[in-house]
Amino acid sequence: MPALRRDPGLAVPRWLLLPAALGFAFVAGPLFALTGAVDWSRLLTLVSAPASRDALALSLRTAVASTALCVLLGVPMAVLLARLRWRVLPVLRAMVLLPLVLPPVVGGLALLSLFGRYGLLGRQLEAAGIRIAFSTTAVVLAQTFVALPFLVITLEGAMRTAGDRYERIAATLGAGPATVWWRISVPLLRPALVSGAVLSFARALGEFGATLTFAGSLRGRTRTLPLEIYLQRENDPDAAVALSLLLVLLAVLIVLVAYRRVGGTREREWAGTPWR
C-alpha cells in the first residue's frame, strides 16, 4: 500500500489515516458540541460573575503553586528513577504511577487519612495549630498528588532516551556532580521539563475529585473552577457550560503555547546535530 511521506526520511502507511481520523474526531467531537451548547449572548456575564472570578483566580493560583511543587519534588524523583539501579526502584516507580490509575476520590481520602484532623500526621499538625484539610493548602496538595506523575514520567523518559554519555564525558574531564547537572543535564532536559510542567499545570487546573474530598468546596478558599462548574451544573446549567468552555480554552492555550516553544527548541537542536 502506498505510503504518505512527511519528509524524504519518513513514510507513514495510508491505512493509519482512518483510525487516526476517528481518534481525532472522538477527541474533538465533544469539545465542538460543547461550543454549540454555550449561550453566547450571556457568555461574558456568566464567566465574569463574582463566584466564577473567585474560582478562576483560585484555580490559577493553586495550579501555579502545585506545578512549582511538582518541579521541586518531581525532578529529583525522575533523576533517581532514571539514573540509579536500586532494587527498590520498581516499587517506587509503581507508587509514583498510582495517582494515574486511582480514582481521584481515593487519592483525596488517602490525603485526608494522612493530613486530616485525625490523620497520621494531621493529629500532630493539629496539636501544633496547623490545619491543612479543607484549606487552600489542601487544594495545592491534592493537585500536586494527581499532577506529579506527569512530570516525573515525562522527565524520566527523556533522561532514559538521552542517556548519560555527555554527563560521563564531563565527569571524566573533572566536572563535579553539581556542575554536570546544571551545565549538561538541565539544558538537555529543558524541553522535557517544560513539557512535564505544562502537563502538570493542566492536570492541576482540571483537578476535581481529590480536591473535593480533601479540601471541600468553600468559596474563595477551596472552590476551584472545576468545583464551581459542578456546583453550577445543578443551579445554572448555562453557567456550567460557559465555565467549562473557559476551562477548555485555558487548557488549550497553555498547551499550545508551551508545546510550540518545546517543538521549536527540539527542531533547532535537531537541525544543529552533526549528522543532519
Short mmCIF file of N, CA and C in Angstrom, two decimals, residues 57-187:
data_model
loop_
_atom_site.label_atom_id
_atom_site.label_comp_id
_atom_site.label_asym_id
_atom_site.label_seq_id
_atom_site.Cartn_x
_atom_site.Cartn_y
_atom_site.Cartn_z
N ALA A 57 -9.59 32.57 39.74
CA ALA A 57 -8.37 33.08 40.37
C ALA A 57 -7.76 32.05 41.30
N LEU A 58 -8.60 31.37 42.07
CA LEU A 58 -8.08 30.34 42.98
C LEU A 58 -7.47 29.19 42.20
N SER A 59 -8.10 28.78 41.11
CA SER A 59 -7.57 27.69 40.30
C SER A 59 -6.20 28.03 39.74
N LEU A 60 -6.05 29.24 39.22
CA LEU A 60 -4.77 29.65 38.64
C LEU A 60 -3.68 29.72 39.71
N ARG A 61 -4.02 30.30 40.86
CA ARG A 61 -3.02 30.41 41.93
C ARG A 61 -2.58 29.05 42.43
N THR A 62 -3.52 28.18 42.69
CA THR A 62 -3.17 26.87 43.23
C THR A 62 -2.48 26.00 42.18
N ALA A 63 -2.88 26.13 40.92
CA ALA A 63 -2.23 25.35 39.86
C ALA A 63 -0.77 25.76 39.70
N VAL A 64 -0.50 27.06 39.79
CA VAL A 64 0.89 27.53 39.72
C VAL A 64 1.68 27.01 40.90
N ALA A 65 1.10 27.08 42.10
CA ALA A 65 1.80 26.59 43.29
C ALA A 65 2.05 25.10 43.22
N SER A 66 1.05 24.33 42.78
CA SER A 66 1.23 22.88 42.70
C SER A 66 2.23 22.50 41.61
N THR A 67 2.27 23.26 40.51
CA THR A 67 3.26 22.99 39.47
C THR A 67 4.68 23.24 39.98
N ALA A 68 4.85 24.34 40.73
CA ALA A 68 6.15 24.60 41.33
C ALA A 68 6.55 23.48 42.29
N LEU A 69 5.59 22.98 43.04
CA LEU A 69 5.88 21.88 43.95
C LEU A 69 6.20 20.60 43.18
N CYS A 70 5.51 20.39 42.06
CA CYS A 70 5.81 19.22 41.22
C CYS A 70 7.24 19.28 40.69
N VAL A 71 7.67 20.47 40.25
CA VAL A 71 9.04 20.61 39.75
C VAL A 71 10.04 20.39 40.87
N LEU A 72 9.77 20.97 42.04
CA LEU A 72 10.68 20.86 43.17
C LEU A 72 10.86 19.41 43.60
N LEU A 73 9.78 18.65 43.62
CA LEU A 73 9.84 17.26 44.07
C LEU A 73 10.06 16.29 42.91
N GLY A 74 9.48 16.59 41.76
CA GLY A 74 9.48 15.63 40.66
C GLY A 74 10.80 15.49 39.95
N VAL A 75 11.56 16.58 39.82
CA VAL A 75 12.84 16.50 39.12
C VAL A 75 13.80 15.55 39.85
N PRO A 76 14.02 15.71 41.17
CA PRO A 76 14.87 14.73 41.86
C PRO A 76 14.33 13.31 41.78
N MET A 77 13.02 13.14 41.84
CA MET A 77 12.45 11.80 41.74
C MET A 77 12.76 11.18 40.39
N ALA A 78 12.61 11.96 39.32
CA ALA A 78 12.89 11.44 37.98
C ALA A 78 14.36 11.09 37.82
N VAL A 79 15.24 11.91 38.39
CA VAL A 79 16.68 11.62 38.30
C VAL A 79 17.00 10.30 38.98
N LEU A 80 16.45 10.08 40.16
CA LEU A 80 16.71 8.82 40.87
C LEU A 80 16.18 7.63 40.09
N LEU A 81 14.97 7.76 39.55
CA LEU A 81 14.38 6.64 38.82
C LEU A 81 15.13 6.33 37.53
N ALA A 82 15.70 7.35 36.90
CA ALA A 82 16.37 7.15 35.61
C ALA A 82 17.83 6.78 35.73
N ARG A 83 18.49 7.23 36.79
CA ARG A 83 19.94 7.08 36.85
C ARG A 83 20.41 5.99 37.82
N LEU A 84 19.65 5.73 38.87
CA LEU A 84 20.10 4.75 39.85
C LEU A 84 19.62 3.35 39.49
N ARG A 85 20.21 2.36 40.12
CA ARG A 85 19.88 0.96 39.81
C ARG A 85 19.50 0.20 41.09
N TRP A 86 18.85 0.86 42.00
CA TRP A 86 18.43 0.20 43.23
C TRP A 86 17.32 -0.81 42.95
N ARG A 87 17.29 -1.87 43.73
CA ARG A 87 16.25 -2.89 43.54
C ARG A 87 14.86 -2.39 43.92
N VAL A 88 14.81 -1.39 44.77
CA VAL A 88 13.53 -0.88 45.24
C VAL A 88 12.91 0.11 44.25
N LEU A 89 13.65 0.50 43.21
CA LEU A 89 13.14 1.49 42.28
C LEU A 89 11.85 1.07 41.57
N PRO A 90 11.68 -0.21 41.15
CA PRO A 90 10.39 -0.57 40.54
C PRO A 90 9.21 -0.34 41.47
N VAL A 91 9.41 -0.56 42.75
CA VAL A 91 8.33 -0.30 43.71
C VAL A 91 8.06 1.19 43.80
N LEU A 92 9.12 2.00 43.84
CA LEU A 92 8.95 3.44 43.90
C LEU A 92 8.28 3.96 42.64
N ARG A 93 8.66 3.41 41.48
CA ARG A 93 8.04 3.84 40.22
C ARG A 93 6.55 3.49 40.22
N ALA A 94 6.21 2.32 40.72
CA ALA A 94 4.79 1.94 40.79
C ALA A 94 4.01 2.88 41.71
N MET A 95 4.63 3.30 42.80
CA MET A 95 3.96 4.23 43.70
C MET A 95 3.75 5.59 43.03
N VAL A 96 4.73 6.02 42.24
CA VAL A 96 4.59 7.28 41.52
C VAL A 96 3.44 7.21 40.52
N LEU A 97 3.27 6.05 39.89
CA LEU A 97 2.24 5.89 38.88
C LEU A 97 0.84 5.70 39.45
N LEU A 98 0.74 5.37 40.72
CA LEU A 98 -0.56 5.08 41.32
C LEU A 98 -1.58 6.20 41.14
N PRO A 99 -1.22 7.48 41.35
CA PRO A 99 -2.24 8.52 41.17
C PRO A 99 -2.83 8.58 39.77
N LEU A 100 -2.15 8.01 38.78
CA LEU A 100 -2.69 7.99 37.43
C LEU A 100 -3.82 6.99 37.27
N VAL A 101 -3.81 5.93 38.05
CA VAL A 101 -4.80 4.86 37.90
C VAL A 101 -5.84 4.84 39.02
N LEU A 102 -5.54 5.51 40.13
CA LEU A 102 -6.50 5.56 41.22
C LEU A 102 -7.61 6.55 40.90
N PRO A 103 -8.84 6.27 41.30
CA PRO A 103 -9.89 7.30 41.21
C PRO A 103 -9.48 8.51 42.06
N PRO A 104 -9.65 9.72 41.56
CA PRO A 104 -9.23 10.89 42.33
C PRO A 104 -9.82 10.94 43.73
N VAL A 105 -11.04 10.45 43.90
CA VAL A 105 -11.64 10.50 45.23
C VAL A 105 -10.87 9.61 46.21
N VAL A 106 -10.29 8.53 45.70
CA VAL A 106 -9.46 7.68 46.56
C VAL A 106 -8.20 8.43 46.97
N GLY A 107 -7.61 9.16 46.04
CA GLY A 107 -6.46 9.99 46.38
C GLY A 107 -6.82 11.02 47.44
N GLY A 108 -8.01 11.60 47.34
CA GLY A 108 -8.44 12.56 48.34
C GLY A 108 -8.62 11.92 49.71
N LEU A 109 -9.17 10.73 49.73
CA LEU A 109 -9.32 10.02 51.01
C LEU A 109 -7.96 9.66 51.60
N ALA A 110 -7.01 9.28 50.74
CA ALA A 110 -5.66 8.97 51.23
C ALA A 110 -5.00 10.20 51.83
N LEU A 111 -5.14 11.33 51.16
CA LEU A 111 -4.57 12.57 51.69
C LEU A 111 -5.26 12.96 53.00
N LEU A 112 -6.56 12.73 53.07
CA LEU A 112 -7.28 13.04 54.30
C LEU A 112 -6.83 12.13 55.44
N SER A 113 -6.50 10.88 55.11
CA SER A 113 -6.02 9.94 56.14
C SER A 113 -4.63 10.33 56.64
N LEU A 114 -3.88 11.05 55.82
CA LEU A 114 -2.54 11.48 56.24
C LEU A 114 -2.56 12.85 56.90
N PHE A 115 -3.24 13.81 56.25
CA PHE A 115 -3.18 15.20 56.72
C PHE A 115 -4.46 15.68 57.40
N GLY A 116 -5.48 14.83 57.45
CA GLY A 116 -6.73 15.24 58.08
C GLY A 116 -6.58 15.46 59.58
N ARG A 117 -7.65 15.97 60.16
CA ARG A 117 -7.60 16.32 61.59
C ARG A 117 -7.23 15.13 62.45
N TYR A 118 -7.68 13.95 62.06
CA TYR A 118 -7.36 12.74 62.81
C TYR A 118 -6.45 11.82 62.01
N GLY A 119 -5.73 12.39 61.03
CA GLY A 119 -4.86 11.60 60.18
C GLY A 119 -3.55 11.26 60.84
N LEU A 120 -2.73 10.52 60.12
CA LEU A 120 -1.46 10.03 60.64
C LEU A 120 -0.56 11.19 61.05
N LEU A 121 -0.44 12.19 60.19
CA LEU A 121 0.33 13.39 60.52
C LEU A 121 -0.56 14.54 60.98
N GLY A 122 -1.80 14.47 60.60
CA GLY A 122 -2.71 15.57 60.91
C GLY A 122 -2.90 15.80 62.39
N ARG A 123 -2.86 14.73 63.18
CA ARG A 123 -3.02 14.89 64.62
C ARG A 123 -1.90 15.74 65.21
N GLN A 124 -0.66 15.45 64.80
CA GLN A 124 0.46 16.24 65.29
C GLN A 124 0.40 17.68 64.79
N LEU A 125 0.02 17.85 63.52
CA LEU A 125 -0.09 19.20 62.98
C LEU A 125 -1.20 19.99 63.67
N GLU A 126 -2.32 19.29 63.95
CA GLU A 126 -3.43 19.94 64.65
C GLU A 126 -3.00 20.39 66.04
N ALA A 127 -2.21 19.56 66.72
CA ALA A 127 -1.73 19.92 68.05
C ALA A 127 -0.81 21.14 68.00
N ALA A 128 -0.12 21.31 66.87
CA ALA A 128 0.76 22.46 66.70
C ALA A 128 0.04 23.68 66.15
N GLY A 129 -1.27 23.56 65.97
CA GLY A 129 -2.05 24.69 65.47
C GLY A 129 -2.06 24.81 63.97
N ILE A 130 -1.65 23.77 63.26
CA ILE A 130 -1.60 23.79 61.79
C ILE A 130 -2.71 22.88 61.26
N ARG A 131 -3.64 23.46 60.53
CA ARG A 131 -4.73 22.68 59.95
C ARG A 131 -4.62 22.74 58.43
N ILE A 132 -4.49 21.57 57.81
CA ILE A 132 -4.28 21.50 56.37
C ILE A 132 -5.57 21.16 55.63
N ALA A 133 -6.29 20.14 56.10
CA ALA A 133 -7.50 19.70 55.41
C ALA A 133 -8.50 20.85 55.32
N PHE A 134 -9.21 20.92 54.19
CA PHE A 134 -10.25 21.91 53.94
C PHE A 134 -9.70 23.34 54.01
N SER A 135 -8.52 23.49 53.41
CA SER A 135 -7.88 24.80 53.31
C SER A 135 -7.29 24.93 51.91
N THR A 136 -6.81 26.13 51.58
CA THR A 136 -6.18 26.33 50.28
C THR A 136 -4.94 25.47 50.13
N THR A 137 -4.22 25.25 51.23
CA THR A 137 -3.07 24.35 51.20
C THR A 137 -3.48 22.94 50.79
N ALA A 138 -4.64 22.51 51.25
CA ALA A 138 -5.14 21.19 50.86
C ALA A 138 -5.40 21.12 49.36
N VAL A 139 -5.86 22.21 48.77
CA VAL A 139 -6.08 22.24 47.33
C VAL A 139 -4.76 22.02 46.59
N VAL A 140 -3.72 22.74 47.03
CA VAL A 140 -2.40 22.62 46.40
C VAL A 140 -1.87 21.19 46.54
N LEU A 141 -2.01 20.60 47.72
CA LEU A 141 -1.52 19.24 47.93
C LEU A 141 -2.29 18.24 47.08
N ALA A 142 -3.60 18.40 47.00
CA ALA A 142 -4.40 17.49 46.18
C ALA A 142 -4.01 17.58 44.71
N GLN A 143 -3.82 18.81 44.22
CA GLN A 143 -3.42 18.98 42.83
C GLN A 143 -2.02 18.42 42.58
N THR A 144 -1.13 18.62 43.52
CA THR A 144 0.22 18.08 43.38
C THR A 144 0.21 16.56 43.35
N PHE A 145 -0.62 15.96 44.18
CA PHE A 145 -0.69 14.50 44.25
C PHE A 145 -1.08 13.89 42.91
N VAL A 146 -2.05 14.49 42.23
CA VAL A 146 -2.51 13.92 40.97
C VAL A 146 -1.68 14.37 39.77
N ALA A 147 -0.97 15.50 39.89
CA ALA A 147 -0.22 16.03 38.75
C ALA A 147 1.25 15.61 38.74
N LEU A 148 1.79 15.25 39.89
CA LEU A 148 3.22 14.91 39.98
C LEU A 148 3.64 13.80 39.03
N PRO A 149 2.87 12.72 38.85
CA PRO A 149 3.32 11.65 37.94
C PRO A 149 3.57 12.12 36.52
N PHE A 150 2.83 13.12 36.05
CA PHE A 150 3.02 13.58 34.67
C PHE A 150 4.42 14.15 34.47
N LEU A 151 4.89 14.92 35.43
CA LEU A 151 6.23 15.49 35.31
C LEU A 151 7.30 14.41 35.47
N VAL A 152 7.12 13.53 36.45
CA VAL A 152 8.13 12.50 36.71
C VAL A 152 8.27 11.57 35.50
N ILE A 153 7.16 11.11 34.96
CA ILE A 153 7.20 10.18 33.83
C ILE A 153 7.82 10.85 32.61
N THR A 154 7.41 12.08 32.32
CA THR A 154 7.95 12.79 31.15
C THR A 154 9.45 12.98 31.27
N LEU A 155 9.90 13.40 32.42
CA LEU A 155 11.32 13.68 32.61
C LEU A 155 12.14 12.40 32.68
N GLU A 156 11.63 11.37 33.33
CA GLU A 156 12.36 10.11 33.39
C GLU A 156 12.52 9.51 32.00
N GLY A 157 11.45 9.54 31.20
CA GLY A 157 11.54 9.03 29.83
C GLY A 157 12.56 9.78 29.00
N ALA A 158 12.60 11.11 29.17
CA ALA A 158 13.57 11.91 28.42
C ALA A 158 15.00 11.59 28.85
N MET A 159 15.22 11.38 30.13
CA MET A 159 16.56 11.06 30.62
C MET A 159 17.01 9.69 30.12
N ARG A 160 16.12 8.74 30.11
CA ARG A 160 16.49 7.41 29.61
C ARG A 160 16.79 7.44 28.11
N THR A 161 16.02 8.24 27.37
CA THR A 161 16.24 8.35 25.93
C THR A 161 17.55 9.06 25.62
N ALA A 162 17.84 10.14 26.37
CA ALA A 162 19.06 10.90 26.13
C ALA A 162 20.31 10.15 26.56
N GLY A 163 20.18 9.26 27.54
CA GLY A 163 21.34 8.56 28.04
C GLY A 163 22.20 9.46 28.91
N ASP A 164 23.36 8.95 29.30
CA ASP A 164 24.23 9.72 30.18
C ASP A 164 25.63 9.91 29.58
N ARG A 165 25.71 9.86 28.25
CA ARG A 165 27.01 9.96 27.59
C ARG A 165 27.70 11.28 27.90
N TYR A 166 26.97 12.39 27.72
CA TYR A 166 27.59 13.70 27.91
C TYR A 166 27.95 13.94 29.38
N GLU A 167 27.12 13.45 30.28
CA GLU A 167 27.44 13.60 31.69
C GLU A 167 28.71 12.83 32.06
N ARG A 168 28.85 11.64 31.50
CA ARG A 168 30.05 10.85 31.78
C ARG A 168 31.31 11.52 31.22
N ILE A 169 31.19 12.09 30.03
CA ILE A 169 32.35 12.76 29.44
C ILE A 169 32.75 13.96 30.29
N ALA A 170 31.75 14.73 30.73
CA ALA A 170 32.05 15.89 31.56
C ALA A 170 32.68 15.47 32.88
N ALA A 171 32.20 14.35 33.44
CA ALA A 171 32.77 13.88 34.70
C ALA A 171 34.21 13.44 34.53
N THR A 172 34.53 12.80 33.40
CA THR A 172 35.91 12.37 33.17
C THR A 172 36.84 13.55 32.96
N LEU A 173 36.28 14.69 32.55
CA LEU A 173 37.10 15.90 32.36
C LEU A 173 37.24 16.70 33.64
N GLY A 174 36.68 16.18 34.74
CA GLY A 174 36.89 16.82 36.02
C GLY A 174 35.73 17.63 36.56
N ALA A 175 34.60 17.66 35.86
CA ALA A 175 33.44 18.42 36.34
C ALA A 175 32.80 17.69 37.51
N GLY A 176 32.41 18.43 38.53
CA GLY A 176 31.74 17.84 39.68
C GLY A 176 30.28 17.55 39.38
N PRO A 177 29.62 16.77 40.25
CA PRO A 177 28.20 16.41 40.01
C PRO A 177 27.30 17.62 39.84
N ALA A 178 27.49 18.66 40.67
CA ALA A 178 26.64 19.84 40.56
C ALA A 178 26.87 20.56 39.23
N THR A 179 28.13 20.66 38.82
CA THR A 179 28.44 21.32 37.54
C THR A 179 27.86 20.54 36.38
N VAL A 180 27.99 19.21 36.42
CA VAL A 180 27.43 18.37 35.36
C VAL A 180 25.92 18.55 35.29
N TRP A 181 25.28 18.63 36.46
CA TRP A 181 23.83 18.75 36.48
C TRP A 181 23.37 20.07 35.87
N TRP A 182 23.97 21.19 36.31
CA TRP A 182 23.50 22.49 35.86
C TRP A 182 23.97 22.84 34.45
N ARG A 183 25.17 22.38 34.05
CA ARG A 183 25.72 22.76 32.76
C ARG A 183 25.41 21.78 31.64
N ILE A 184 25.15 20.51 31.99
CA ILE A 184 24.92 19.49 30.97
C ILE A 184 23.49 18.96 31.02
N SER A 185 23.09 18.43 32.17
CA SER A 185 21.81 17.73 32.27
C SER A 185 20.62 18.66 32.09
N VAL A 186 20.61 19.78 32.81
CA VAL A 186 19.46 20.68 32.75
C VAL A 186 19.22 21.23 31.34
N PRO A 187 20.25 21.73 30.63
CA PRO A 187 19.99 22.20 29.26
C PRO A 187 19.45 21.10 28.34
#
